[in-house]
Short mmCIF file of C-alpha atoms in Angstrom, two decimals:
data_model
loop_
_atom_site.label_atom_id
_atom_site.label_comp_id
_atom_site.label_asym_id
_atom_site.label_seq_id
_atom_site.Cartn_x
_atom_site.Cartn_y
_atom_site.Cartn_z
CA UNK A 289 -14.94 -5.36 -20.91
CA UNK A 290 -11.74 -5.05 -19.28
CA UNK A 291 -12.11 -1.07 -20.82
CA UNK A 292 -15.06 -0.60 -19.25
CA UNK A 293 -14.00 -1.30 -15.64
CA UNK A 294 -11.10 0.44 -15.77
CA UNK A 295 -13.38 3.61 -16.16
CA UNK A 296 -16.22 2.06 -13.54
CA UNK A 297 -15.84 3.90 -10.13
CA UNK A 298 -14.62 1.15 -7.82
CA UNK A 299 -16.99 0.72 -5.03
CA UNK A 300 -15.32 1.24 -1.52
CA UNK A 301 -13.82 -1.71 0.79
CA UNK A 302 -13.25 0.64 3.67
CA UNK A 303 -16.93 0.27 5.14
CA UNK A 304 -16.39 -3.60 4.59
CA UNK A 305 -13.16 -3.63 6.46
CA UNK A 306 -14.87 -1.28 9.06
CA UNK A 307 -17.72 -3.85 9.57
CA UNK A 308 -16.11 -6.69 9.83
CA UNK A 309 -14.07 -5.45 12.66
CA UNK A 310 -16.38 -4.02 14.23
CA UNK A 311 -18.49 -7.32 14.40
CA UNK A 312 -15.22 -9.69 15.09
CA UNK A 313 -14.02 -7.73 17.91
CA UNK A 314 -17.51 -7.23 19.75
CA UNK A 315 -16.63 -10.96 19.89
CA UNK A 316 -13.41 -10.68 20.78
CA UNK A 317 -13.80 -8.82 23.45
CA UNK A 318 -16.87 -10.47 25.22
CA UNK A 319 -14.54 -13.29 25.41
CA UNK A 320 -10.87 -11.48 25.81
CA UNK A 321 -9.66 -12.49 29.94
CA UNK A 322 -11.85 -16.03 29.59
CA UNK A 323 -10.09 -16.80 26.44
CA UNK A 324 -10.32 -20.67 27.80
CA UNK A 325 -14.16 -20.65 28.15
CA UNK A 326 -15.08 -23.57 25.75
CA UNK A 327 -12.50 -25.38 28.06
CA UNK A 328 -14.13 -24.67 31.17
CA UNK A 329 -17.48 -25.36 29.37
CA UNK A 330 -16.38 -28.62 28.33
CA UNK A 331 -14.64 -29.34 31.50
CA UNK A 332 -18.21 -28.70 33.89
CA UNK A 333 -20.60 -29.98 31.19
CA UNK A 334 -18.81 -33.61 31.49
CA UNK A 335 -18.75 -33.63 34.89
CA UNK A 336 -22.81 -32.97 34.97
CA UNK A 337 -22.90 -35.79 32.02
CA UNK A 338 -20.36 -38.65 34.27
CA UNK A 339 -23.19 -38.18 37.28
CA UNK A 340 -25.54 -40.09 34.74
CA UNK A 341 -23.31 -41.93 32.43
CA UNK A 342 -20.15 -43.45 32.71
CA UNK A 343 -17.83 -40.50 29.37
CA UNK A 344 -15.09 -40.33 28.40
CA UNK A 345 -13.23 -37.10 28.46
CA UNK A 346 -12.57 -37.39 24.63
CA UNK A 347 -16.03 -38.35 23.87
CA UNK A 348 -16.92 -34.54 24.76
CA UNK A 349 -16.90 -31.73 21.93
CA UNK A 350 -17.65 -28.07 22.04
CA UNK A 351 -17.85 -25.69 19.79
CA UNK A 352 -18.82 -22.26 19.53
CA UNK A 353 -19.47 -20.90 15.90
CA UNK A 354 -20.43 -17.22 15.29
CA UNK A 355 -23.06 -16.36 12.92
CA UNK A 356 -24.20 -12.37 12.53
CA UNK A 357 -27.36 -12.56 14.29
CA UNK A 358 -27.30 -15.52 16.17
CA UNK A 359 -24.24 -17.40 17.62
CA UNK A 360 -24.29 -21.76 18.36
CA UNK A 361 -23.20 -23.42 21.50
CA UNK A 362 -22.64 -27.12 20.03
CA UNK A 363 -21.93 -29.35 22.21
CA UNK A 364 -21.61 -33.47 21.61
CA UNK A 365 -21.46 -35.91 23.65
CA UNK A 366 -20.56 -39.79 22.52
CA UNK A 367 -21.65 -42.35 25.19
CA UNK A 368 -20.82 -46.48 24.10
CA UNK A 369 -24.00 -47.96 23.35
CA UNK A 370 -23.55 -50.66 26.19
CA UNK A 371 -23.22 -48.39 28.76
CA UNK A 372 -26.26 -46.76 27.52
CA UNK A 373 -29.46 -46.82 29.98
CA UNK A 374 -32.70 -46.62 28.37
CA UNK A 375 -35.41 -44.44 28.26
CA UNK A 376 -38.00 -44.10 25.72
CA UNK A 377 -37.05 -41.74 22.20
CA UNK A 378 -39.44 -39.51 20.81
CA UNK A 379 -41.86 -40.21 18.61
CA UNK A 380 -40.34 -39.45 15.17
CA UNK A 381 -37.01 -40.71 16.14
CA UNK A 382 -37.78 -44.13 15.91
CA UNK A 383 -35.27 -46.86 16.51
CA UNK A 384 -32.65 -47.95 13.44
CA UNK A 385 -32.08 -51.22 14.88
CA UNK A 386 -35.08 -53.58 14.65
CA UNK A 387 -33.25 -56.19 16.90
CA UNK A 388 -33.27 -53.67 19.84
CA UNK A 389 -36.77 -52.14 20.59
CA UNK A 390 -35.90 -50.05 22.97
CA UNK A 391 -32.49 -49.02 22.82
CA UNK A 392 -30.75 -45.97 21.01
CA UNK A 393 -28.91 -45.04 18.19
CA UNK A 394 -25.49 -46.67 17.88
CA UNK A 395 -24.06 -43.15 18.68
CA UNK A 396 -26.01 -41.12 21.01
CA UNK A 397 -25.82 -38.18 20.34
CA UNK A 398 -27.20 -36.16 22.94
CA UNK A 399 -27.90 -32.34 24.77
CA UNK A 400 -27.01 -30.88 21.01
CA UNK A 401 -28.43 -27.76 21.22
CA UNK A 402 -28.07 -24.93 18.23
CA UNK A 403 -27.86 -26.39 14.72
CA UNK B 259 8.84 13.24 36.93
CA UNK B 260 10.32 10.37 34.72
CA UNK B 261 7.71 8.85 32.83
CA UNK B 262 7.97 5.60 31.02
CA UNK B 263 6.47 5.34 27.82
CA UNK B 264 6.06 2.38 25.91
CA UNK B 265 5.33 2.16 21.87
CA UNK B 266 3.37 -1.01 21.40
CA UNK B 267 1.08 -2.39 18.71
CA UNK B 268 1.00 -6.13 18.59
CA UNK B 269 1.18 -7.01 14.72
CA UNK B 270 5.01 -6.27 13.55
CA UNK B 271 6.03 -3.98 11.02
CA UNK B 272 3.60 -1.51 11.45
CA UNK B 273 6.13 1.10 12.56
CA UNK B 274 6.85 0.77 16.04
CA UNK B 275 10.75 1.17 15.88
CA UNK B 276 10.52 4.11 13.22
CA UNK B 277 8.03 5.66 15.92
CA UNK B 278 10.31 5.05 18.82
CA UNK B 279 13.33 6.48 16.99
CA UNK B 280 11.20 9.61 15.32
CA UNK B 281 9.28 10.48 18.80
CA UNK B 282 12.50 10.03 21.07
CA UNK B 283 14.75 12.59 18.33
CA UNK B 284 12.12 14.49 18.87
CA UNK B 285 11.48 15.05 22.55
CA UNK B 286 14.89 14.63 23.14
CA UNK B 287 15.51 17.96 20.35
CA UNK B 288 12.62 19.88 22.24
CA UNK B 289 15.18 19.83 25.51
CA UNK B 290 13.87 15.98 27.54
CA UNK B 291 16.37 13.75 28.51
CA UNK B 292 15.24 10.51 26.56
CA UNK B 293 17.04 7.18 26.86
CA UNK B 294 15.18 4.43 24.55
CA UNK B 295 15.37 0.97 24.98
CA UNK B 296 15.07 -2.03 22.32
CA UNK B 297 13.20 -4.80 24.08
CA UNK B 298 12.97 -6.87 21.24
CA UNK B 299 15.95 -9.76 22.16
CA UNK B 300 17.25 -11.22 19.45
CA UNK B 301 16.04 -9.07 16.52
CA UNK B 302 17.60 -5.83 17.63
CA UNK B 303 17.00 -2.97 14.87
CA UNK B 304 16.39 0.21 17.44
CA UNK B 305 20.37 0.71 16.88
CA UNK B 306 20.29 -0.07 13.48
CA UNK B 307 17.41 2.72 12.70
CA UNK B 308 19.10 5.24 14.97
CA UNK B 309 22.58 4.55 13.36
CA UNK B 310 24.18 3.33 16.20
CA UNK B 311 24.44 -0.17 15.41
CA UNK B 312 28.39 -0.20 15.29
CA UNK B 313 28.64 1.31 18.66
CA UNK B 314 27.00 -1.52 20.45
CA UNK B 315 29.29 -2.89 23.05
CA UNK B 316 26.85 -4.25 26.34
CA UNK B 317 23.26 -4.35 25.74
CA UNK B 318 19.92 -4.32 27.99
CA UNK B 319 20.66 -8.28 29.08
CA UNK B 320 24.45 -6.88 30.02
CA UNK B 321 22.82 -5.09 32.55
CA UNK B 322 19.86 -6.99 33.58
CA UNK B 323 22.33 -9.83 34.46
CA UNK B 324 24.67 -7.19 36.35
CA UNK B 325 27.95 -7.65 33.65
CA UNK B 326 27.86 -4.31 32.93
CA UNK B 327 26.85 -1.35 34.55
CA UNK B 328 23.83 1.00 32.60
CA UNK B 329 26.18 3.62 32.01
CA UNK B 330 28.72 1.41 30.27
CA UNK B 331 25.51 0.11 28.20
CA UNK B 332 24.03 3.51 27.50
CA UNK B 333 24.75 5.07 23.84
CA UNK B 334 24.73 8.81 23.31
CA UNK B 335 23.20 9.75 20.38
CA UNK B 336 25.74 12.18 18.23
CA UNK B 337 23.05 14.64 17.12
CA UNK B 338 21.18 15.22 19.89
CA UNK B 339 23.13 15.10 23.21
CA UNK B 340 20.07 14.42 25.64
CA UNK B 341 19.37 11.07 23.84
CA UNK B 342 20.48 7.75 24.69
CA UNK B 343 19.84 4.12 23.56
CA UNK B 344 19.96 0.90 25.73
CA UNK B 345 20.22 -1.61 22.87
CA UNK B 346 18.93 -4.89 22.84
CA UNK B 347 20.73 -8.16 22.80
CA UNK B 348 21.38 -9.72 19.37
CA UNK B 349 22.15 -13.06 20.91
CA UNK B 350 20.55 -14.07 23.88
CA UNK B 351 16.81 -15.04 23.80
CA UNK B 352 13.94 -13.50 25.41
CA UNK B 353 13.69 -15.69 28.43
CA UNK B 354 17.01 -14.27 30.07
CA UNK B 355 14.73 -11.03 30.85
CA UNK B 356 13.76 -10.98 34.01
CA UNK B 357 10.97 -8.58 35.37
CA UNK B 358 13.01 -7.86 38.50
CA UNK B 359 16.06 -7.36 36.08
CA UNK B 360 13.90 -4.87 34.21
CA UNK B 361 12.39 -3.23 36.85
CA UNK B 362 15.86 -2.29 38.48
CA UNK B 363 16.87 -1.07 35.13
CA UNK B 364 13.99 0.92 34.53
CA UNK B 365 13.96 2.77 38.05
CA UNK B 366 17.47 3.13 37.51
CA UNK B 367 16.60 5.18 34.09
CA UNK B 368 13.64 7.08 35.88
CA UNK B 369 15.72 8.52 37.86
CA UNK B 370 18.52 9.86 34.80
CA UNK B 371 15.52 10.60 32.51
CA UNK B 372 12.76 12.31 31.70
CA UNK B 373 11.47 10.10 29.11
CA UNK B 374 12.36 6.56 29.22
CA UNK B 375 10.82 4.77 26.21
CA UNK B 376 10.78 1.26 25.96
CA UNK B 377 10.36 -0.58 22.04
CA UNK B 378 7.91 -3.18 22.49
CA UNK B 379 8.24 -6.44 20.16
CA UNK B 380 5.46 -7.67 17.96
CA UNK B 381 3.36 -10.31 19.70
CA UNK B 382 2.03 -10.66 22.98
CA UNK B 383 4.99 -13.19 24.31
CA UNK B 384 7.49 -12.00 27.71
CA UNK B 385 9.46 -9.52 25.49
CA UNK B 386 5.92 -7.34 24.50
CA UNK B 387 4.27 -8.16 27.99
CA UNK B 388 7.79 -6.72 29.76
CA UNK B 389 7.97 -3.85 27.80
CA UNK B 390 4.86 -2.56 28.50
CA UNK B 391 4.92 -3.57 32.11
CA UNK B 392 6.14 -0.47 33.96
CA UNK B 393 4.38 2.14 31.51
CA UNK B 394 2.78 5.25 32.67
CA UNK B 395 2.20 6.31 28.99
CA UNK B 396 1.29 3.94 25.83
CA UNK B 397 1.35 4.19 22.22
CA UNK B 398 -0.80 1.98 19.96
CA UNK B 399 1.05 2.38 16.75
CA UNK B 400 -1.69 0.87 14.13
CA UNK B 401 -1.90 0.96 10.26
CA UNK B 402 -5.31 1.73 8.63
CA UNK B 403 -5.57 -1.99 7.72
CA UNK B 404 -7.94 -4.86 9.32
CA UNK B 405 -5.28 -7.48 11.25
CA UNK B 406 -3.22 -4.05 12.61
CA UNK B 407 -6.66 -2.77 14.23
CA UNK B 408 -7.57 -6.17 15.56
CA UNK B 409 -3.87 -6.63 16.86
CA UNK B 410 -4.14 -2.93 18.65
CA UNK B 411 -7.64 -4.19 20.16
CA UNK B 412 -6.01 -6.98 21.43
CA UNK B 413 -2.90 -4.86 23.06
CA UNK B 414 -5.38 -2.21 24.46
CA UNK B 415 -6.95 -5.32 26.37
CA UNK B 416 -3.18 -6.13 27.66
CA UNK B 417 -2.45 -2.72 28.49
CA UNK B 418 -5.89 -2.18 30.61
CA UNK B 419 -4.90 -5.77 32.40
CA UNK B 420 -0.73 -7.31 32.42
CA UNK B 421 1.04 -3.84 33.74
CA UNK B 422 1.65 -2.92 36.86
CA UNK B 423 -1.04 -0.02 37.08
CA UNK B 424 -3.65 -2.39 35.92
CA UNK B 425 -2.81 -4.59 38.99
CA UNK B 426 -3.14 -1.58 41.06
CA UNK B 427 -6.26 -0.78 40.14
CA UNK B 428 -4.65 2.77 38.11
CA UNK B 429 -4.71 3.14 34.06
CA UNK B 430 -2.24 3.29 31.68
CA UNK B 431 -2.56 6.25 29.56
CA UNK B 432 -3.07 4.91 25.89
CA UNK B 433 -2.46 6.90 22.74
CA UNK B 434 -3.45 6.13 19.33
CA UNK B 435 -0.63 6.53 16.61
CA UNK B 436 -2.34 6.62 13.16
CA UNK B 437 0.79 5.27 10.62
CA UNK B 438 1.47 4.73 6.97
CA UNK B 439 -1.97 6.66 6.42
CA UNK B 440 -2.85 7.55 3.04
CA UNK B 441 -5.41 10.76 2.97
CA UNK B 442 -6.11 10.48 -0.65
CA UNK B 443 -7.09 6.61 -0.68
CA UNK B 444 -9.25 6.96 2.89
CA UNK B 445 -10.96 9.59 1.24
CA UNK B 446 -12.10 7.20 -1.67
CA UNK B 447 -13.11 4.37 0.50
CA UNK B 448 -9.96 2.41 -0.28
CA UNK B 449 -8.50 2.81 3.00
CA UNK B 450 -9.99 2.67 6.74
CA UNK B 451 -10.31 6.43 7.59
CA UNK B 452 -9.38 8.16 10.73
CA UNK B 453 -12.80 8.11 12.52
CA UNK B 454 -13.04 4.42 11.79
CA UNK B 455 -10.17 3.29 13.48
CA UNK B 456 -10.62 6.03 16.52
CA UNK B 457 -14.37 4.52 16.79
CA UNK B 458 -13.33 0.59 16.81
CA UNK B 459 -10.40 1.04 19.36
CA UNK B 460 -11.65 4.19 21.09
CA UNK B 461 -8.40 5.59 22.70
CA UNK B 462 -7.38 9.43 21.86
CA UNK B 463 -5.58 10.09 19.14
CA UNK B 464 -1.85 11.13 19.49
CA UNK B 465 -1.14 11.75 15.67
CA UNK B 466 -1.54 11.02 12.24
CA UNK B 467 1.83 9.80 10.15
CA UNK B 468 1.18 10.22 6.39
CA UNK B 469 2.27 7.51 4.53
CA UNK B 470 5.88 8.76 2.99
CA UNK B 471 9.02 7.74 1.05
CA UNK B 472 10.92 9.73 3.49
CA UNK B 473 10.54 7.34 6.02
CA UNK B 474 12.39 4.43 4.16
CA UNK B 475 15.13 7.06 3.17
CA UNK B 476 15.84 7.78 6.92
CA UNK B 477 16.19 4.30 8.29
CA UNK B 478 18.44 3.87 4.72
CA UNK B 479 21.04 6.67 6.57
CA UNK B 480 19.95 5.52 10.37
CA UNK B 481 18.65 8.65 11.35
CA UNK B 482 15.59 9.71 13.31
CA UNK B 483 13.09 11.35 10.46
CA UNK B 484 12.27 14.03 12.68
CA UNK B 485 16.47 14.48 12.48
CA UNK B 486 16.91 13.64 8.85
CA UNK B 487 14.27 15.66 7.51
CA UNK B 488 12.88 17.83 9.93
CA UNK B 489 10.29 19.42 7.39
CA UNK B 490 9.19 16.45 5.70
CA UNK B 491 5.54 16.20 6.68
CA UNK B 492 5.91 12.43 8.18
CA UNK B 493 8.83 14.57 10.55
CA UNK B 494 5.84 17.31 11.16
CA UNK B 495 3.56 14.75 11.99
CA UNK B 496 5.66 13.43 14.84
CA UNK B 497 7.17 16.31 16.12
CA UNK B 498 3.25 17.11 16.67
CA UNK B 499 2.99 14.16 18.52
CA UNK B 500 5.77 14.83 20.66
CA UNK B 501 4.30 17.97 21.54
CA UNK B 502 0.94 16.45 22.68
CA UNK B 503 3.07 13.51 24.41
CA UNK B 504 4.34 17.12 26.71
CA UNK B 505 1.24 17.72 27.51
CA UNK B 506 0.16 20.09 24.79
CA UNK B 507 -3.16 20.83 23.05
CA UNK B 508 -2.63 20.32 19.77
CA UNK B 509 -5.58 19.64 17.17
CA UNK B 510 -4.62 17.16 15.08
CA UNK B 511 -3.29 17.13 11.62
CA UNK B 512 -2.29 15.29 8.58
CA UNK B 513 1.21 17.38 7.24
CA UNK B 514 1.26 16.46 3.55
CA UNK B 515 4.50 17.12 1.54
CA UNK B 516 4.42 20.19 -0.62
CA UNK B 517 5.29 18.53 -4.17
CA UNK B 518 6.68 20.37 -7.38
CA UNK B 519 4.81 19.91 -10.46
CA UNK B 520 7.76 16.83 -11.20
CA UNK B 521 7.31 15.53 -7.76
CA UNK B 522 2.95 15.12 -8.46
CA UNK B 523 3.94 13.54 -12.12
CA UNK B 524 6.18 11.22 -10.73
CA UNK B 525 5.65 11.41 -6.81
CA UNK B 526 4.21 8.08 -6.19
CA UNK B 527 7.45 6.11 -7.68
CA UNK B 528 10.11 7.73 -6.24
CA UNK B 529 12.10 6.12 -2.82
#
């Protein structure tokens, strides 16, 4: 076996090397100057979230993850059940906790958008 | 006019230094005064790969910090009278350059020179961002090789926004430097080839530097390879490059070493 691949043409790595820095810089570039724009991000999304409930700066996560057609903006926000308001959950979501009709999920996880 | 011309490239060992020493031998040989100067504080080798490493009283810091004057600082080179080299400091850290301390220093040299080419670090920290701070010219020295590219994308972006032409609104004129390439292994798809590289960072091409043992062997004696061996086609390569650098139209070429039929048997091992 061994034989028979050193006589096998080996297939090129150039046009793989070529690609993905082609793709990874597109990236790079788009976001080369604003190198700290999941910060910002995270910085103006909690201040839109604290106008309606009372976050934490920690409880606040964003991510960006690259894929080769479509790129996710993940972003997670963790509010304390207590200080939780609520408002009714769609349908198919329905409630874990029997004792509390209404409420939420211990952790709300909310505005997740992407998967 | 003096221009200042700084040889940049962001990853390290990609042949910045070699560059610097091979392009300055070589403008300096075509008749240009050239001084060169090591900004990389604290891991000096400019003086070490131009052979001047035991004649290394005050350095670039010396100066910037006014206790010693350039010319007491400034090394003449022994083979080629018209170049100079304004070491770095072996001691001191980066953080005692100052960018006023460097700017007097390098309108001091503009005014001496007609080349005044400045060694850039690796990385993108105060010693990298200050050497390419007052360039007119740049070159990207980049391997055929995936984290060299990305590192030269990344410098291109610095060059187009940290210098002081960016900030007034002019450009820096960027070269590409093609080193350590191997025809033979682009042309079987081992190897990013020439138009690759020229279409991902898109910036002209300023030469080609075939991959070659005479390179090691000339930093072994601390000589310049366009000084050590002239004829060797890494020497062609760059005295090519020093040409266009002058403003000539050159097309571009890859030299290849002429080999006897003992050199292609056993070629590839020999250093």
């Amino acid at each position: 076996m061994k034989i028979l691949n050193f006589f096998k043409q080996r297939t090129s790595t150039a046009p793989v090397a070529r690609e993905r820095l082609q793709l990874l810089l597109a990236h790079e570039r788009a976001v080369s100057g604003k190198s700290d724009l999941i910060a910002i991000l995270q910085e103006e999304i909690m201040a839109v979230i604290a106008k309606h409930f009372p976050v934490e700066q920690e409880g606040i996560t964003v991510k960006m993850e690259r894929g080769e057609v479509v790129s996710t903006l993940e972003v997670e926000v963790e509010i304390p059940t207590p200080m939780c308001p609520s408002f009714p959950l769609p349908a198919n979501s329905a409630p874990s906790d029997p004792s509390e009709p209404v409420s939420i999920e211990p952790e709300t996880k909310m505005a997740r958008t992407g998967s | 006019m003096a221009k200042v011309l700084v040889v940049t490239s962001g990853k390290g060992g990609v042949g910045k230094t070699t560059s610097t020493a091979a392009l300055g031998a070589a403008l300096a040989s075509a008749g240009k005064n050239v001084v060169l100067i090591d900004f990389d504080v604290g891991l000096r080798n400019l003086d070490l790969v131009m052979g001047a490493e035991r004649r290394v009283v005050y350095d670039l810091i010396n100066v910037v910090q006014g206790d010693a004057k350039l010319a007491q600082a400034l090394i003449r080179d022994k083979r080629v009278p018209t170049l100079s080299l304004l070491p770095a400091s072996q001691t001191r850290d980066k953080d005692a350059l100052t960018d006023e301390g460097v700017s007097s220093v390098i309108t001091e040299l503009k005014e001496k020179f007609d080349w005044v080419i400045c060694d850039s670090p690796a990385g993108i920290e105060r010693g990298a961002t200050l050497a390419m701070r007052h360039a007119d010219v740049a070159i990207v020295v980049t391997n055929p090789e995936v984290s060299s590219v990305r590192d030269s994308d990344r410098i291109i972006g610095l060059l187009d926004s940290k210098t002081e032409r960016a900030e007034k609104g002019e450009r820096v004129e960027k070269h590409l430097l093609l080193t350590r390439f191997d025809a033979a292994r682009a042309g079987r798809g081992e190897m990013l080839n020439v138009g690759d590289v020229l279409e991902i960072l898109s910036i002209p091409l300023l030469g080609i530097i075939p991959e070659s043992s005479e390179v090691l062997r000339a930093s072994n004696l601390g000589s310049p390879i366009t000084l050590n061996n002239p004829a060797s086609a890494a020497a062609r390569a760059y005295f090519e490059a020093a040409k266009r650098l002058n403003g000539e139209a050159l097309d571009v070429t890859i030299p290849i070493d002429r080999k006897g039929l003992f050199g292609k048997l056993f070629g590839r091992r020999a250093a």
